[in-house]
Amino acid sequence: MPAVAVTRGRLTGLHEIVDVGRDRARGGYSRHVWQPAEIELRAWFVERAERLGLGVEHDRNGNIWAWWGAPGDDAVVVGSHLDSVPGGGEYDGPLGVVSALDAIALLQSTGFTPGRPCAVVVFAEEEGSRFGVACLGSRLMTGAIDPERAGALADADADGVRFAEAAEANGIAARHLGRDDAALGRIGLFLELHVEQGRGLIGLDSPVAVASSILAHGRWRIDIAGEANHAGATRMGDRRDPMVAAARGIVAVRDAAAARGDDRATVGRIHALPGGTNVIPSAVTTWLDARSARDDDTRDLVAEITARVGAAAAAEGCSVTVVEESWSGAVHFDPVLRDGLAARLGGIPALPTGAGHDAGILAAHVPTAMLFVRNPSGVSHSPEEHATLDDAVAGVVALEHVLRGLL
Ligand code: HGY
Ligand code: MN
Ligand code: MN
């Protein structure tokens, strides 16, 4: 890899947004689509892109495109997302966006001019933290979700505002949401750089890797209905307590996944209605995140969990419904592109990931690859998520070198 003189301070543009969306209550960052912090990040991205002379466009689905030269077909598109999970880390998403801008800045600083269209893209609602469906912006663009369904998605944790309403409030016409053949048709290749979200690169002597695959994964809403009653006036034998059923169900989620090789299943979010300390809830909602190497295995895991949660609910005299909210099939990145990328970067390792990405959605439509930057904590979706400056710079230099060969 060529030794490129890099100006450190300029490279990690992350310092420019380091205070945007800090979550004092949870720690880390909460930057949810079309809420103030994410809107501030969108404005920052546009300003930073325009500082590089890139032409900015907002597409019909809330994604932002910054073009280096005229937009055109067979474009090399790089980028990621700016939104976060609640209390998320500093790097998941923004590192890919900043690194894309910095790689273009590096190319420009050497007088390089692209021989084909090139754009940096920021996809909307990748985490699905507000409206429940992961990679909503890239799914809409590729037609992977019905726009009516997308528009009707409600923000369960706030005022129940619909995605269509939030879009309209941010200049996006809800009636235009949906597959965008023009935007998709311009992509010749999509390359997403992302902080590694596991321990794959720890201990290896490479700060970067290429992605080989993404686990199949999805999200299911589990609603358990019981009978609201007084915590003190209701004998234990007279209760139909959905919280007890949900608790047993959560343990069953863990047990079912733990018994299946390297499957993964999580309940990270729970709502009790009405949520009073001295009130037996009328209903409890949990959200299941389940993942496995193969689509069928993921669905088998969820079927087992559904049966076990159903039994737990019945034992408490409660009823249960399980509804799929988001589904992403397993992804195996194009091996020719993957290996070509690795070779151009001196033979860097190829890593699977359990984390979903917009690249996983695009992979079904255009040649797609990912670069991972080492995360010495091995932790993600947490304030502990980290990338060292040296490794972040190595990621930018790698991206610059790849772009130099593609453009
Ligand atoms: O959930 C995921 O795997 C990704 O962070 N959206
Ligand atoms: Mn994430
Ligand atoms: Mn991400």
Coordinates of C-alpha atoms and ligand atoms in Angstrom, one line a residue:
M1 CA 0.0 0.0 0.0
P2 CA 1.5 3.3 -1.0
A3 CA 2.7 5.6 1.8
V4 CA 0.4 8.5 1.4
A5 CA 1.2 11.6 3.3
V6 CA -1.9 12.0 5.5
T7 CA -2.8 15.0 7.6
R8 CA -4.1 13.3 10.7
G9 CA -6.1 16.2 12.1
R10 CA -8.0 16.5 8.8
L11 CA -8.6 12.8 8.4
T12 CA -10.7 11.8 11.3
G13 CA -13.6 14.2 10.6
L14 CA -15.3 12.3 13.5
H15 CA -13.9 15.0 15.8
E16 CA -16.3 17.5 14.1
I17 CA -19.3 15.5 15.2
V18 CA -18.0 14.0 18.5
D19 CA -20.5 16.0 20.6
V20 CA -23.6 15.6 18.3
G21 CA -26.3 13.3 19.8
R22 CA -24.5 12.4 23.0
D23 CA -26.9 10.5 25.2
R24 CA -26.2 11.7 28.8
A25 CA -28.7 9.2 30.3
R26 CA -27.6 6.1 28.4
G27 CA -24.1 7.0 27.6
G28 CA -22.8 6.9 24.0
Y29 CA -24.9 8.4 21.2
S30 CA -28.6 8.4 20.3
R31 CA -28.9 9.7 16.8
H32 CA -32.2 8.6 15.4
V33 CA -33.5 9.3 11.9
W34 CA -35.0 12.8 11.6
Q35 CA -34.6 13.6 15.2
P36 CA -32.5 16.7 16.1
A37 CA -29.1 15.0 16.4
E38 CA -29.4 13.1 13.1
I39 CA -30.7 16.2 11.4
E40 CA -27.6 18.0 12.6
L41 CA -25.4 15.2 11.3
R42 CA -27.2 15.4 7.9
A43 CA -26.4 19.1 7.8
W44 CA -22.8 18.5 8.8
F45 CA -22.4 15.9 6.0
V46 CA -23.8 18.3 3.4
E47 CA -21.5 21.0 4.5
R48 CA -18.4 18.7 4.6
A49 CA -19.2 17.3 1.2
E50 CA -19.7 20.8 -0.3
R51 CA -16.4 21.8 1.3
L52 CA -14.9 19.1 -1.0
G53 CA -16.7 20.5 -4.0
L54 CA -19.1 17.5 -4.1
G55 CA -22.7 18.1 -5.5
V56 CA -25.3 17.0 -2.9
E57 CA -28.6 15.4 -3.8
H58 CA -31.4 14.2 -1.5
D59 CA -33.2 11.2 -3.0
R60 CA -36.9 10.3 -2.6
N61 CA -36.3 8.0 0.4
G62 CA -34.3 10.2 2.7
N63 CA -30.8 9.1 1.6
I64 CA -28.2 11.7 0.8
W65 CA -25.8 11.5 -2.2
A66 CA -22.6 13.7 -2.6
W67 CA -21.3 13.4 -6.2
W68 CA -17.7 14.0 -7.1
G69 CA -18.3 15.4 -10.6
A70 CA -21.5 14.9 -12.6
P71 CA -23.8 12.1 -11.4
G72 CA -23.7 9.2 -13.9
D73 CA -24.0 5.5 -14.5
D74 CA -21.5 2.9 -13.5
A75 CA -20.7 5.1 -10.5
V76 CA -18.4 4.0 -7.7
V77 CA -20.4 4.6 -4.6
V78 CA -18.9 4.6 -1.1
G79 CA -20.6 5.5 2.2
S80 CA -22.6 4.2 5.1
H81 CA -25.1 5.6 7.6
L82 CA -25.1 8.3 10.3
D83 CA -28.0 7.1 12.5
S84 CA -27.3 5.0 15.6
V85 CA -28.8 2.6 18.0
P86 CA -29.9 4.1 21.4
G87 CA -26.7 4.7 23.4
G88 CA -24.6 3.6 20.5
G89 CA -20.9 4.0 19.7
E90 CA -19.1 6.8 18.0
Y91 CA -18.0 4.8 15.0
D92 CA -20.9 2.5 13.8
G93 CA -21.9 4.3 10.6
P94 CA -20.1 7.6 10.9
L95 CA -16.6 6.1 10.5
G96 CA -17.7 4.8 7.0
V97 CA -19.1 8.2 6.0
V98 CA -16.1 10.2 7.3
S99 CA -13.6 7.8 5.8
A100 CA -15.3 8.1 2.4
L101 CA -15.1 11.9 2.5
D102 CA -11.5 11.7 3.7
A103 CA -10.5 9.2 1.0
I104 CA -11.8 11.6 -1.6
A105 CA -10.0 14.5 0.1
L106 CA -6.8 12.5 -0.1
L107 CA -7.3 11.8 -3.8
Q108 CA -8.0 15.4 -4.5
S109 CA -5.0 16.5 -2.5
T110 CA -2.8 14.5 -4.9
G111 CA -4.5 16.1 -8.0
F112 CA -6.3 12.9 -8.8
T113 CA -9.4 13.3 -10.9
P114 CA -11.9 10.4 -11.3
G115 CA -12.4 8.8 -14.7
R116 CA -15.9 7.6 -13.8
P117 CA -18.8 8.9 -11.6
C118 CA -18.2 8.7 -7.9
A119 CA -20.5 9.4 -4.9
V120 CA -20.6 9.3 -1.2
V121 CA -24.0 8.1 0.1
V122 CA -25.6 8.3 3.5
F123 CA -28.4 5.8 3.9
A124 CA -31.3 6.7 6.2
E125 CA -32.5 4.7 9.2
E126 CA -29.9 1.9 8.9
E127 CA -30.4 0.9 12.5
G128 CA -34.1 0.9 12.4
S129 CA -34.0 2.4 15.9
R130 CA -36.9 4.7 15.4
F131 CA -39.2 2.8 13.0
G132 CA -38.2 -0.8 13.6
V133 CA -37.0 -1.9 10.2
A134 CA -33.3 -2.1 9.6
C135 CA -31.7 -0.5 6.6
L136 CA -35.0 1.3 5.8
G137 CA -33.4 3.8 3.4
S138 CA -31.6 1.3 1.3
R139 CA -34.5 -1.1 1.4
L140 CA -36.8 1.6 0.0
M141 CA -34.4 2.5 -2.7
T142 CA -34.0 -1.1 -3.8
G143 CA -37.7 -2.0 -3.5
A144 CA -37.0 -4.4 -0.7
I145 CA -39.9 -3.0 1.4
D146 CA -43.4 -1.9 0.3
P147 CA -43.5 1.9 0.5
E148 CA -47.0 1.8 2.0
R149 CA -45.7 -0.4 4.8
A150 CA -42.7 1.7 5.3
G151 CA -44.7 4.9 5.4
A152 CA -47.0 3.4 8.1
L153 CA -44.2 2.3 10.4
A154 CA -44.7 4.0 13.7
D155 CA -42.1 5.3 16.2
A156 CA -43.2 3.1 19.0
D157 CA -41.0 4.8 21.6
A158 CA -42.2 8.3 21.1
D159 CA -45.4 9.9 19.9
G160 CA -46.2 7.1 17.5
V161 CA -45.4 9.3 14.5
R162 CA -45.4 7.5 11.2
F163 CA -42.3 7.3 8.9
A164 CA -44.3 9.0 6.2
E165 CA -45.1 11.9 8.6
A166 CA -41.4 12.2 9.7
A167 CA -40.4 12.1 6.0
E168 CA -42.8 14.9 5.0
A169 CA -41.7 17.0 8.0
N170 CA -38.1 16.7 6.5
G171 CA -38.9 17.6 2.9
I172 CA -39.5 14.1 1.6
A173 CA -42.8 13.5 -0.2
A174 CA -44.3 10.4 1.3
R175 CA -46.1 9.6 -2.0
H176 CA -42.7 9.3 -3.7
L177 CA -41.2 6.8 -1.2
G178 CA -40.2 3.6 -2.9
R179 CA -38.0 1.8 -5.4
D180 CA -35.7 4.3 -7.1
D181 CA -34.5 2.8 -10.4
A182 CA -32.7 6.0 -11.3
A183 CA -30.6 6.0 -8.1
L184 CA -30.0 2.3 -8.1
G185 CA -29.3 2.2 -11.8
R186 CA -26.4 4.6 -11.4
I187 CA -24.5 2.4 -9.0
G188 CA -21.7 0.4 -10.7
L189 CA -20.2 -0.7 -7.4
F190 CA -21.0 -0.1 -3.8
L191 CA -18.2 -0.2 -1.1
E192 CA -19.0 0.3 2.5
L193 CA -16.2 0.9 5.1
H194 CA -17.4 0.1 8.6
V195 CA -15.9 -0.3 12.1
E196 CA -15.6 -4.0 12.8
Q197 CA -18.2 -5.0 15.4
G198 CA -16.6 -8.1 16.8
R199 CA -13.1 -9.4 17.7
G200 CA -12.2 -10.6 14.3
L201 CA -9.3 -8.2 13.7
I202 CA -8.0 -8.2 17.3
G203 CA -4.7 -10.0 17.3
L204 CA -4.3 -9.9 13.6
D205 CA -1.6 -7.8 12.2
S206 CA -3.9 -6.0 9.8
P207 CA -6.0 -3.0 10.8
V208 CA -8.4 -3.6 8.0
A209 CA -10.2 -6.6 6.5
V210 CA -12.8 -7.3 3.7
A211 CA -16.2 -8.7 4.5
S212 CA -17.0 -12.3 3.4
S213 CA -20.6 -12.7 4.7
I214 CA -23.4 -11.4 6.9
L215 CA -25.6 -13.6 9.1
A216 CA -29.2 -14.0 8.2
H217 CA -31.1 -11.9 10.8
G218 CA -34.5 -10.4 11.6
R219 CA -36.6 -8.8 14.2
W220 CA -39.9 -10.0 15.7
R221 CA -42.4 -8.2 17.9
I222 CA -43.8 -10.4 20.7
D223 CA -47.0 -9.1 22.4
I224 CA -48.2 -11.0 25.5
A225 CA -51.6 -10.1 26.9
G226 CA -52.7 -10.8 30.4
E227 CA -54.9 -9.0 32.9
A228 CA -54.1 -5.7 34.5
N229 CA -54.7 -5.8 38.3
H230 CA -53.6 -4.4 41.6
A231 CA -50.2 -5.5 42.8
G232 CA -51.3 -5.7 46.4
A233 CA -54.9 -6.7 46.2
T234 CA -54.5 -9.6 43.8
R235 CA -53.5 -13.0 45.2
M236 CA -50.7 -14.8 43.3
G237 CA -53.0 -17.6 42.2
D238 CA -55.5 -15.1 40.8
R239 CA -53.1 -13.5 38.3
R240 CA -52.6 -13.6 34.5
D241 CA -49.3 -11.8 34.5
P242 CA -47.7 -11.1 31.1
M243 CA -44.5 -9.9 32.7
V244 CA -43.9 -13.4 34.2
A245 CA -44.6 -15.0 30.8
A246 CA -42.3 -12.5 29.1
A247 CA -39.5 -13.2 31.6
R248 CA -39.8 -16.9 31.0
G249 CA -39.9 -16.2 27.3
I250 CA -36.7 -14.1 27.4
V251 CA -34.8 -17.0 29.2
A252 CA -36.2 -19.3 26.5
V253 CA -34.8 -17.0 23.8
R254 CA -31.3 -17.3 25.3
D255 CA -31.6 -21.0 25.9
A256 CA -32.8 -21.8 22.4
A257 CA -30.0 -19.9 20.7
A258 CA -27.3 -21.1 23.0
A259 CA -28.3 -24.7 22.2
R260 CA -27.9 -24.1 18.4
G261 CA -24.2 -23.8 17.6
D262 CA -23.4 -20.2 16.9
D263 CA -26.9 -18.8 16.5
R264 CA -27.7 -15.6 18.3
A265 CA -30.9 -14.3 19.8
T266 CA -31.5 -11.2 21.9
V267 CA -34.3 -9.4 23.7
G268 CA -32.9 -5.9 24.2
R269 CA -36.1 -3.9 24.4
I270 CA -39.3 -4.4 26.6
H271 CA -42.5 -2.4 27.1
A272 CA -44.9 -3.0 30.0
L273 CA -48.4 -1.5 29.7
P274 CA -49.3 0.5 31.7
G275 CA -45.8 0.4 33.4
G276 CA -46.8 1.1 37.0
T277 CA -44.7 -0.2 39.9
N278 CA -47.8 -1.3 41.8
V279 CA -49.7 -2.5 38.7
I280 CA -49.7 -6.0 37.2
P281 CA -49.4 -5.2 33.5
S282 CA -52.2 -5.8 31.1
A283 CA -49.7 -6.5 28.3
V284 CA -45.9 -6.7 27.8
T285 CA -44.2 -6.3 24.5
T286 CA -40.6 -7.5 23.8
W287 CA -38.7 -7.4 20.6
L288 CA -36.6 -10.4 19.4
D289 CA -33.5 -10.1 17.3
A290 CA -32.5 -13.5 16.0
R291 CA -29.5 -14.4 13.7
S292 CA -28.0 -17.5 12.2
A293 CA -25.6 -18.4 9.3
R294 CA -28.5 -19.7 7.1
D295 CA -32.0 -18.3 6.5
D296 CA -33.7 -21.6 7.3
D297 CA -31.8 -22.0 10.5
T298 CA -32.8 -18.5 11.6
R299 CA -36.4 -19.2 10.9
D300 CA -36.2 -22.6 12.7
L301 CA -34.7 -20.8 15.7
V302 CA -37.6 -18.3 15.7
A303 CA -40.1 -21.1 15.3
E304 CA -38.7 -22.8 18.4
I305 CA -38.7 -19.5 20.3
T306 CA -42.3 -18.8 19.3
A307 CA -43.3 -22.2 20.6
R308 CA -41.5 -21.8 23.9
V309 CA -42.8 -18.3 24.4
G310 CA -46.3 -19.6 23.6
A311 CA -46.0 -22.2 26.3
A312 CA -44.8 -19.7 28.8
A313 CA -47.7 -17.4 28.0
A314 CA -50.3 -20.3 28.3
A315 CA -48.8 -21.3 31.7
E316 CA -49.7 -17.8 32.9
G317 CA -53.1 -17.7 31.4
C318 CA -51.9 -15.2 28.8
S319 CA -52.1 -14.9 25.0
V320 CA -49.2 -14.1 22.7
T321 CA -48.7 -12.9 19.2
V322 CA -45.3 -12.9 17.3
V323 CA -45.0 -10.7 14.3
E324 CA -42.0 -10.4 12.0
E325 CA -41.0 -6.7 11.6
S326 CA -37.7 -6.9 9.7
W327 CA -35.9 -9.7 7.7
S328 CA -32.5 -9.8 6.1
G329 CA -31.4 -13.0 4.5
A330 CA -27.8 -14.2 4.8
V331 CA -25.4 -12.3 2.5
H332 CA -22.3 -13.8 0.8
F333 CA -20.3 -11.0 -0.8
D334 CA -19.1 -11.5 -4.4
P335 CA -15.9 -13.5 -4.0
V336 CA -14.2 -12.1 -7.0
L337 CA -14.8 -8.5 -5.8
R338 CA -13.9 -9.5 -2.2
D339 CA -10.7 -11.2 -3.2
G340 CA -9.7 -8.5 -5.7
L341 CA -10.1 -5.9 -2.9
A342 CA -8.1 -8.0 -0.5
A343 CA -5.3 -8.4 -3.1
R344 CA -5.2 -4.7 -4.0
L345 CA -4.7 -4.1 -0.3
G346 CA -1.8 -6.5 0.1
G347 CA -3.7 -9.6 1.0
I348 CA -5.8 -8.5 4.0
P349 CA -8.0 -11.0 5.8
A350 CA -11.7 -11.7 5.0
L351 CA -14.1 -11.7 7.9
P352 CA -17.7 -12.8 8.4
T353 CA -19.9 -10.5 10.4
G354 CA -23.0 -10.9 12.5
A355 CA -24.0 -7.3 12.0
G356 CA -26.3 -6.1 9.2
H357 CA -25.4 -3.3 6.9
D358 CA -26.8 -1.4 3.9
A359 CA -24.2 -3.2 1.9
G360 CA -26.1 -6.3 2.7
I361 CA -29.2 -4.9 1.1
L362 CA -27.3 -3.5 -2.0
A363 CA -25.5 -6.8 -2.5
A364 CA -28.6 -8.3 -4.0
H365 CA -28.7 -5.6 -6.7
V366 CA -25.2 -4.3 -7.5
P367 CA -21.5 -5.5 -7.0
T368 CA -20.9 -4.8 -3.4
A369 CA -18.1 -5.1 -0.9
M370 CA -17.2 -4.0 2.6
L371 CA -14.0 -3.0 4.4
F372 CA -13.8 -3.4 8.2
V373 CA -11.6 -1.3 10.4
R374 CA -10.2 -2.9 13.5
N375 CA -12.1 -2.3 16.8
P376 CA -9.8 -3.0 19.7
S377 CA -12.6 -3.3 22.1
G378 CA -14.5 -5.9 20.0
V379 CA -17.6 -4.2 21.4
S380 CA -20.3 -2.4 19.3
H381 CA -23.7 -0.9 19.9
S382 CA -22.2 0.5 23.0
P383 CA -20.1 3.5 24.1
E384 CA -17.2 1.0 24.4
E385 CA -17.0 0.7 20.6
H386 CA -13.7 2.0 19.4
A387 CA -11.2 2.5 16.6
T388 CA -7.7 3.9 17.1
L389 CA -6.7 6.9 15.1
D390 CA -3.9 4.9 13.4
D391 CA -6.4 2.2 12.4
A392 CA -9.0 4.8 11.2
V393 CA -6.2 6.4 9.1
A394 CA -5.3 3.0 7.8
G395 CA -8.9 2.6 6.8
V396 CA -8.9 5.9 4.9
V397 CA -5.6 5.1 3.2
A398 CA -7.0 1.7 2.2
L399 CA -10.2 3.2 0.8
E400 CA -8.2 5.8 -1.0
H401 CA -6.0 3.2 -2.6
V402 CA -9.0 1.1 -3.7
L403 CA -10.8 4.2 -5.1
R404 CA -7.6 5.2 -7.0
G405 CA -7.7 1.8 -8.7
L406 CA -11.5 1.9 -9.4
L407 CA -11.8 5.5 -10.6
Ligands
HGY1 O1 -28.4 -4.7 13.7 C1 -27.4 -4.7 13.0 O2 -26.8 -5.7 12.8 C2 -27.0 -3.4 12.4 O3 -26.2 -2.7 13.3 N1 -28.1 -2.6 11.9
MN2 MN -25.2 -0.9 14.0
MN3 MN -23.7 0.1 11.1

